XYZ file of N, CA and C in Angstrom:
429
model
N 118.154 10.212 84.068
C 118.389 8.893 84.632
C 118.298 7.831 83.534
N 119.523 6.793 83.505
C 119.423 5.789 82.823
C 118.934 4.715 83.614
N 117.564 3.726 82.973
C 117.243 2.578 83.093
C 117.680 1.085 82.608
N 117.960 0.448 82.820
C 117.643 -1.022 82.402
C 116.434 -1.534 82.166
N 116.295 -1.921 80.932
C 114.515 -2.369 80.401
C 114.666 -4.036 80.012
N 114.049 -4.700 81.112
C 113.849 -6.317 80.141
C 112.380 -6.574 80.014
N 112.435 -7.239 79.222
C 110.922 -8.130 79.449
C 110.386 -9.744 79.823
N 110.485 -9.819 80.873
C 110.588 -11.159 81.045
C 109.232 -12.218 79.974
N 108.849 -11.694 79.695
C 107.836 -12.431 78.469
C 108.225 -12.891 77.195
N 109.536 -12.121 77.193
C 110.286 -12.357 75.622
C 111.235 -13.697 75.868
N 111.443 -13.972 77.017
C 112.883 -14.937 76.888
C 112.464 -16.562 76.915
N 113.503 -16.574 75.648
C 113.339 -17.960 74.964
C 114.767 -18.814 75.361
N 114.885 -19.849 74.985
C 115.649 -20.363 75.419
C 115.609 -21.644 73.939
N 116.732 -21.797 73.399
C 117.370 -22.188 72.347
C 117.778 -23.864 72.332
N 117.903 -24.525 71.745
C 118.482 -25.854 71.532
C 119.546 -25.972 72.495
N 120.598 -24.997 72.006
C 122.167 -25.044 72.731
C 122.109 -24.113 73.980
N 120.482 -23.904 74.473
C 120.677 -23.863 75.976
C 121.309 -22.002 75.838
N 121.231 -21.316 74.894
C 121.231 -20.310 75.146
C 119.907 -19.649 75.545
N 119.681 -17.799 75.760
C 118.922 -17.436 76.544
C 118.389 -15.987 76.011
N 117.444 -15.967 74.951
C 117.426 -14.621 74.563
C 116.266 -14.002 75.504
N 116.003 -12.465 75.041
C 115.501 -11.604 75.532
C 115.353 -10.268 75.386
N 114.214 -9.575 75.334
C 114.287 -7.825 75.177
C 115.034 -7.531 76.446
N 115.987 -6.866 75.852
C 117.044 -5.876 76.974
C 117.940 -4.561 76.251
N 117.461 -3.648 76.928
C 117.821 -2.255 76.063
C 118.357 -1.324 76.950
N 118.604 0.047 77.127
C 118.573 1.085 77.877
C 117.472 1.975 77.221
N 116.691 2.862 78.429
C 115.914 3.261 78.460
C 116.729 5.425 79.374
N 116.444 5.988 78.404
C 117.007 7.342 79.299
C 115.337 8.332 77.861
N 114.921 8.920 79.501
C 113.626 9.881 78.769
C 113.040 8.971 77.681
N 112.743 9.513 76.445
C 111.386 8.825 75.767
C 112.872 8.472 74.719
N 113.729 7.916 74.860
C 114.876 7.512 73.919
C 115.437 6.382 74.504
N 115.306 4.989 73.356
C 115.816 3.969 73.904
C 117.123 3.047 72.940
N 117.270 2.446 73.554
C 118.850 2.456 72.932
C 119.217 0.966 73.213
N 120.235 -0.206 72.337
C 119.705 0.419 70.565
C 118.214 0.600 70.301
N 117.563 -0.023 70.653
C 116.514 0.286 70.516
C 114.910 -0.549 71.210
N 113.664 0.034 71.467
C 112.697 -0.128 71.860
C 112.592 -1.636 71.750
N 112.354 -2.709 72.377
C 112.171 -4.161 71.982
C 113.481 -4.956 71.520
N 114.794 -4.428 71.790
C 116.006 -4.967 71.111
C 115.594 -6.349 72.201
N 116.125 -7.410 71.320
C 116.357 -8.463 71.430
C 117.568 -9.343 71.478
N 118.084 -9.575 72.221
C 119.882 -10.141 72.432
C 119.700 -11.197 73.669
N 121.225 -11.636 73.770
C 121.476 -12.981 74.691
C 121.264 -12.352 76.301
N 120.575 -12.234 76.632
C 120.256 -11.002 77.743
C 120.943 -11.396 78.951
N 121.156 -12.958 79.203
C 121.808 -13.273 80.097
C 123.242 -13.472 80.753
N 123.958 -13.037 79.115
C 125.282 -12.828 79.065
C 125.287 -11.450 79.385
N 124.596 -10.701 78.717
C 124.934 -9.612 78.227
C 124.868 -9.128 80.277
N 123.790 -9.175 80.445
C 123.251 -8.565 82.082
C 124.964 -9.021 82.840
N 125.594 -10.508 82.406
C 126.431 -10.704 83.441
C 127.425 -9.856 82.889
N 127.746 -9.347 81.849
C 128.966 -8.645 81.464
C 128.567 -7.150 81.933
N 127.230 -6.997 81.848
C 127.325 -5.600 82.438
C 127.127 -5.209 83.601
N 127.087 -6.449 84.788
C 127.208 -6.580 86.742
C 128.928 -6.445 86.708
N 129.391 -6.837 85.588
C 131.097 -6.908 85.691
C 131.387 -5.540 85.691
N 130.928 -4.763 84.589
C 131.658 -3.387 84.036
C 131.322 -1.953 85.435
N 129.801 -2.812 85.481
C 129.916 -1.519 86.318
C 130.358 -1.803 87.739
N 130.460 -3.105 88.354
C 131.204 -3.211 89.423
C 132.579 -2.654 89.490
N 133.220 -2.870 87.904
C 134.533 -2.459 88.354
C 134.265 -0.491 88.217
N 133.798 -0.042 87.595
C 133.463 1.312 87.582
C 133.800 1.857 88.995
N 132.317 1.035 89.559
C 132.203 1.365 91.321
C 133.395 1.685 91.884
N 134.131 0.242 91.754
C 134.954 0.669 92.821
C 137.046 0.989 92.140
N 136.886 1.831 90.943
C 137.767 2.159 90.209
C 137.975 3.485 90.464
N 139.067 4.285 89.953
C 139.520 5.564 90.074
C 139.057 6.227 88.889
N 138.723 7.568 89.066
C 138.322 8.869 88.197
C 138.917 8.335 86.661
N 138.420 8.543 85.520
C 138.885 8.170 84.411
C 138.786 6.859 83.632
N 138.372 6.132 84.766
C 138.437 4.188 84.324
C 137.114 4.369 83.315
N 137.804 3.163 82.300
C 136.331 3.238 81.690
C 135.636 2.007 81.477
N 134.964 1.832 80.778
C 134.379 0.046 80.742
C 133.085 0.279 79.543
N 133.089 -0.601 79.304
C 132.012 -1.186 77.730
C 130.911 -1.609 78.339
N 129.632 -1.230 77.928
C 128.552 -2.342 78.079
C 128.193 -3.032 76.633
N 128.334 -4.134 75.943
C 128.518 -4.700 75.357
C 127.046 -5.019 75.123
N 126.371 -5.467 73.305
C 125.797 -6.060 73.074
C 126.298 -7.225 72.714
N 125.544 -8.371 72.359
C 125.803 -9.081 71.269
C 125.769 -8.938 70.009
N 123.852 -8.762 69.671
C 123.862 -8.995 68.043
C 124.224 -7.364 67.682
N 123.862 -7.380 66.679
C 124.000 -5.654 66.215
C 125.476 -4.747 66.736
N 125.395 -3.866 66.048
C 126.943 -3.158 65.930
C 127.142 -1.439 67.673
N 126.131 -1.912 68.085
C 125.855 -1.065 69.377
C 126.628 -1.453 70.704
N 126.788 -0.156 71.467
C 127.408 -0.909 73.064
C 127.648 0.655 73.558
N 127.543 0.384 74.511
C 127.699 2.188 75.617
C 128.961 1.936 76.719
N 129.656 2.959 76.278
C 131.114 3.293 76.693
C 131.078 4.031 77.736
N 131.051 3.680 79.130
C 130.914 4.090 80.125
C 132.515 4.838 80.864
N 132.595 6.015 81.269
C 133.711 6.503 81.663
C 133.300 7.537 83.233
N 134.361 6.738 84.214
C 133.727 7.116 85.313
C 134.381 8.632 85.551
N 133.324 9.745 86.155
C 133.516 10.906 86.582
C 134.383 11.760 87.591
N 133.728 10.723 88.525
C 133.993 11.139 90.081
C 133.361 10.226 90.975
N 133.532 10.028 92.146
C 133.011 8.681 92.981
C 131.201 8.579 92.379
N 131.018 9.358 91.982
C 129.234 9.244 92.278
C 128.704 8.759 90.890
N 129.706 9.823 89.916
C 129.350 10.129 88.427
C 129.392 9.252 87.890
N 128.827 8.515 86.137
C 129.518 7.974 85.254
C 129.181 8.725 83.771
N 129.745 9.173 82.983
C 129.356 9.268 81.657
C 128.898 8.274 80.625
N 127.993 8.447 80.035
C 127.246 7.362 79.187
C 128.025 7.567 78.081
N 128.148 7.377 76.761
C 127.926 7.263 75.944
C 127.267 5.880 74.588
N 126.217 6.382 74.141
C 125.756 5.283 73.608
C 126.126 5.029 71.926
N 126.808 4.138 71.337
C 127.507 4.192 70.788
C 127.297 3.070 69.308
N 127.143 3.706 68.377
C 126.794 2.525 67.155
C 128.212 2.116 66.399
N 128.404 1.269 66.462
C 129.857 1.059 64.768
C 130.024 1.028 63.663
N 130.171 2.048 62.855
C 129.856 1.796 61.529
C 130.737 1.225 60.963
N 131.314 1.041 59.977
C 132.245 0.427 58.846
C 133.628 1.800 59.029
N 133.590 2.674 58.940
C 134.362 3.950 59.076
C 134.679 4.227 60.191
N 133.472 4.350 61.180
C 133.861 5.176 62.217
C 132.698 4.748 63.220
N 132.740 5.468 64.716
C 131.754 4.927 65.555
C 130.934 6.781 65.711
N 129.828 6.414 65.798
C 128.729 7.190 65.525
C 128.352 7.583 66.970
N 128.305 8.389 67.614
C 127.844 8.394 69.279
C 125.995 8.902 69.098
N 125.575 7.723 69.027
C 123.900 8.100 69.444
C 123.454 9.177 70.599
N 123.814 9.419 71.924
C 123.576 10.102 72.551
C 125.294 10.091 73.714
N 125.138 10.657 74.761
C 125.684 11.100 75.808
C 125.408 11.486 76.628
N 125.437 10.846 78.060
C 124.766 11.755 79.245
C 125.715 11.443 80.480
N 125.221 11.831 81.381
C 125.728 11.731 83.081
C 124.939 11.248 83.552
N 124.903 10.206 84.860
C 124.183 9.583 85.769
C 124.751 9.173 86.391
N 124.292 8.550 87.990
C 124.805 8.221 88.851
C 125.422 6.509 88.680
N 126.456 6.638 89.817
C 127.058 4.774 89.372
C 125.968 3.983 90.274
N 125.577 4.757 91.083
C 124.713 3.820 91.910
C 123.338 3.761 91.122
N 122.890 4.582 90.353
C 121.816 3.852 90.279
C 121.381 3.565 88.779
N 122.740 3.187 88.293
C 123.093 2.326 87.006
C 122.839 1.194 87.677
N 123.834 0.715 88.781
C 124.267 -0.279 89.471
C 122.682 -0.863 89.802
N 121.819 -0.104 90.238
C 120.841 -0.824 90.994
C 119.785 -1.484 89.869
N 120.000 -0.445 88.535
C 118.975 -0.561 87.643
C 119.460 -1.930 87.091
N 120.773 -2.405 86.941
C 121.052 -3.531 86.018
C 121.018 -4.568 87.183
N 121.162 -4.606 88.653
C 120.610 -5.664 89.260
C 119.289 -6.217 89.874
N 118.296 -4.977 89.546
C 117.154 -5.034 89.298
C 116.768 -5.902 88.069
N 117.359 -5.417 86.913
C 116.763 -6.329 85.837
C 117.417 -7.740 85.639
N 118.704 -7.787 86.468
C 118.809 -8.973 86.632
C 118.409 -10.159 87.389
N 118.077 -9.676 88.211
C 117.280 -10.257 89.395
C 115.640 -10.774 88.506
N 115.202 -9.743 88.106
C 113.815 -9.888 87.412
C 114.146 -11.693 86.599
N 114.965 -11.363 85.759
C 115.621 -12.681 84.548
C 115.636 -13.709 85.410
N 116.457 -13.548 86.646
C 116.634 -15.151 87.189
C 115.262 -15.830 88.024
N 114.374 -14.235 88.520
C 113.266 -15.187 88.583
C 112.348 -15.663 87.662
N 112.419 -15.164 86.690
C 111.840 -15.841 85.029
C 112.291 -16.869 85.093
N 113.763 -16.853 84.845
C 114.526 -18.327 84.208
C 114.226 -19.693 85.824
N 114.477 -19.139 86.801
C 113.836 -20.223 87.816
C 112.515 -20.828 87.813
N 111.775 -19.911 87.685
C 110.374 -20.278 87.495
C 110.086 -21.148 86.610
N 111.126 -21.025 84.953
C 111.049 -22.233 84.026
C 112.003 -23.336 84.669
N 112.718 -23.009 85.473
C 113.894 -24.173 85.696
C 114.962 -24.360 84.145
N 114.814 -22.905 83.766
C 115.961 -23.207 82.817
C 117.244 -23.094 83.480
N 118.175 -24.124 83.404
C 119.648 -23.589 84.185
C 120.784 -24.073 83.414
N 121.640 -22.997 83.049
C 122.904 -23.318 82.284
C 123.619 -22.412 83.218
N 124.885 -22.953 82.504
C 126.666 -22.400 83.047
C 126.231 -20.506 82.899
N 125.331 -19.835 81.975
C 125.446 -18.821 81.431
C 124.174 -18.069 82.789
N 123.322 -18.860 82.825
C 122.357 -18.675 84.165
C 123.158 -18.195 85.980
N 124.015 -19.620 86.216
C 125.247 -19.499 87.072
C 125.978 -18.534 87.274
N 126.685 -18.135 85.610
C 127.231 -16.947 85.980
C 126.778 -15.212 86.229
N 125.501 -15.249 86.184
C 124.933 -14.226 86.282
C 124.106 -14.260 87.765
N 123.802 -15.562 88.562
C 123.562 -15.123 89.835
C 124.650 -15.286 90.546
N 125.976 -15.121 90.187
C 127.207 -15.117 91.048
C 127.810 -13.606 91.246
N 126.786 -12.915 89.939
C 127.526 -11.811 89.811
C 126.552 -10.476 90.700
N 125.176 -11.025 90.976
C 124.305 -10.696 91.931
C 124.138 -11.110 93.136
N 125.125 -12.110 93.790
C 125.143 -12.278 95.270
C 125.649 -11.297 96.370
């Protein structure tokens, strides 16, 4: 089983109203990119309510990106069969792309794990009353 890992203790919030945060994948004692990664967590969470929504409800073969920001990482998701999705977690090198791991898991409970941790973020970011356009679009993508 793949997880979604944030930490709502990490997220800062920037001059220009951006929104960082620890946000990683978590599968067994292997985390990806890695343990404490730190990125725009609030983009990133809304681009990845997008990918795997369309997964959900796409035909055998569709595939979709989960995207970082900083760093040269992102997991290439390719759907199975109604239930399935294939992971792959994926680094970029200068040459070529490096596949860190590969697995199978369910779409549903990808799906639940990344609106779980999104949900977690917006009650962080409410609780500060931080609110941008980038906030917005991520509880539109959890209604």
């Amino acid at each position: 089983m793949v997880s979604v890992v944030i930490e709502e203790s990490t997220l800062e919030i920037s001059n220009r109203k951006s929104i960082t945060g620890e946000v990683y994948f978590q599968f067994g004692d292997a985390f990806f990119p890695d343990c404490n990664w730190n990125d725009f967590i609030v983009v990133i969470l809304t681009w990845w309510n997008k990918s795997i929504k369309l997964l959900e409800t796409s035909s055998a073969g569709t595939s979709q990106d989960f995207n970082f920001l900083d760093g040269p990482f992102y997991v290439h998701g390719v759907k199975k069969d109604n239930l399935h999705i294939t992971l792959s977690f994926i680094r970029r090198n200068k040459a070529n792309l490096e596949v860190i791991a590969s697995l199978d898991t369910e779409i549903d409970s990808l799906k639940k794990s990344i609106v779980k941790a999104s949900r977690k973020v917006l009650k962080e970011l409410n609780a500060k009353n931080w609110v941008t356009d980038d906030v917005e679009d991520l509880t539109k993508q959890i209604q």
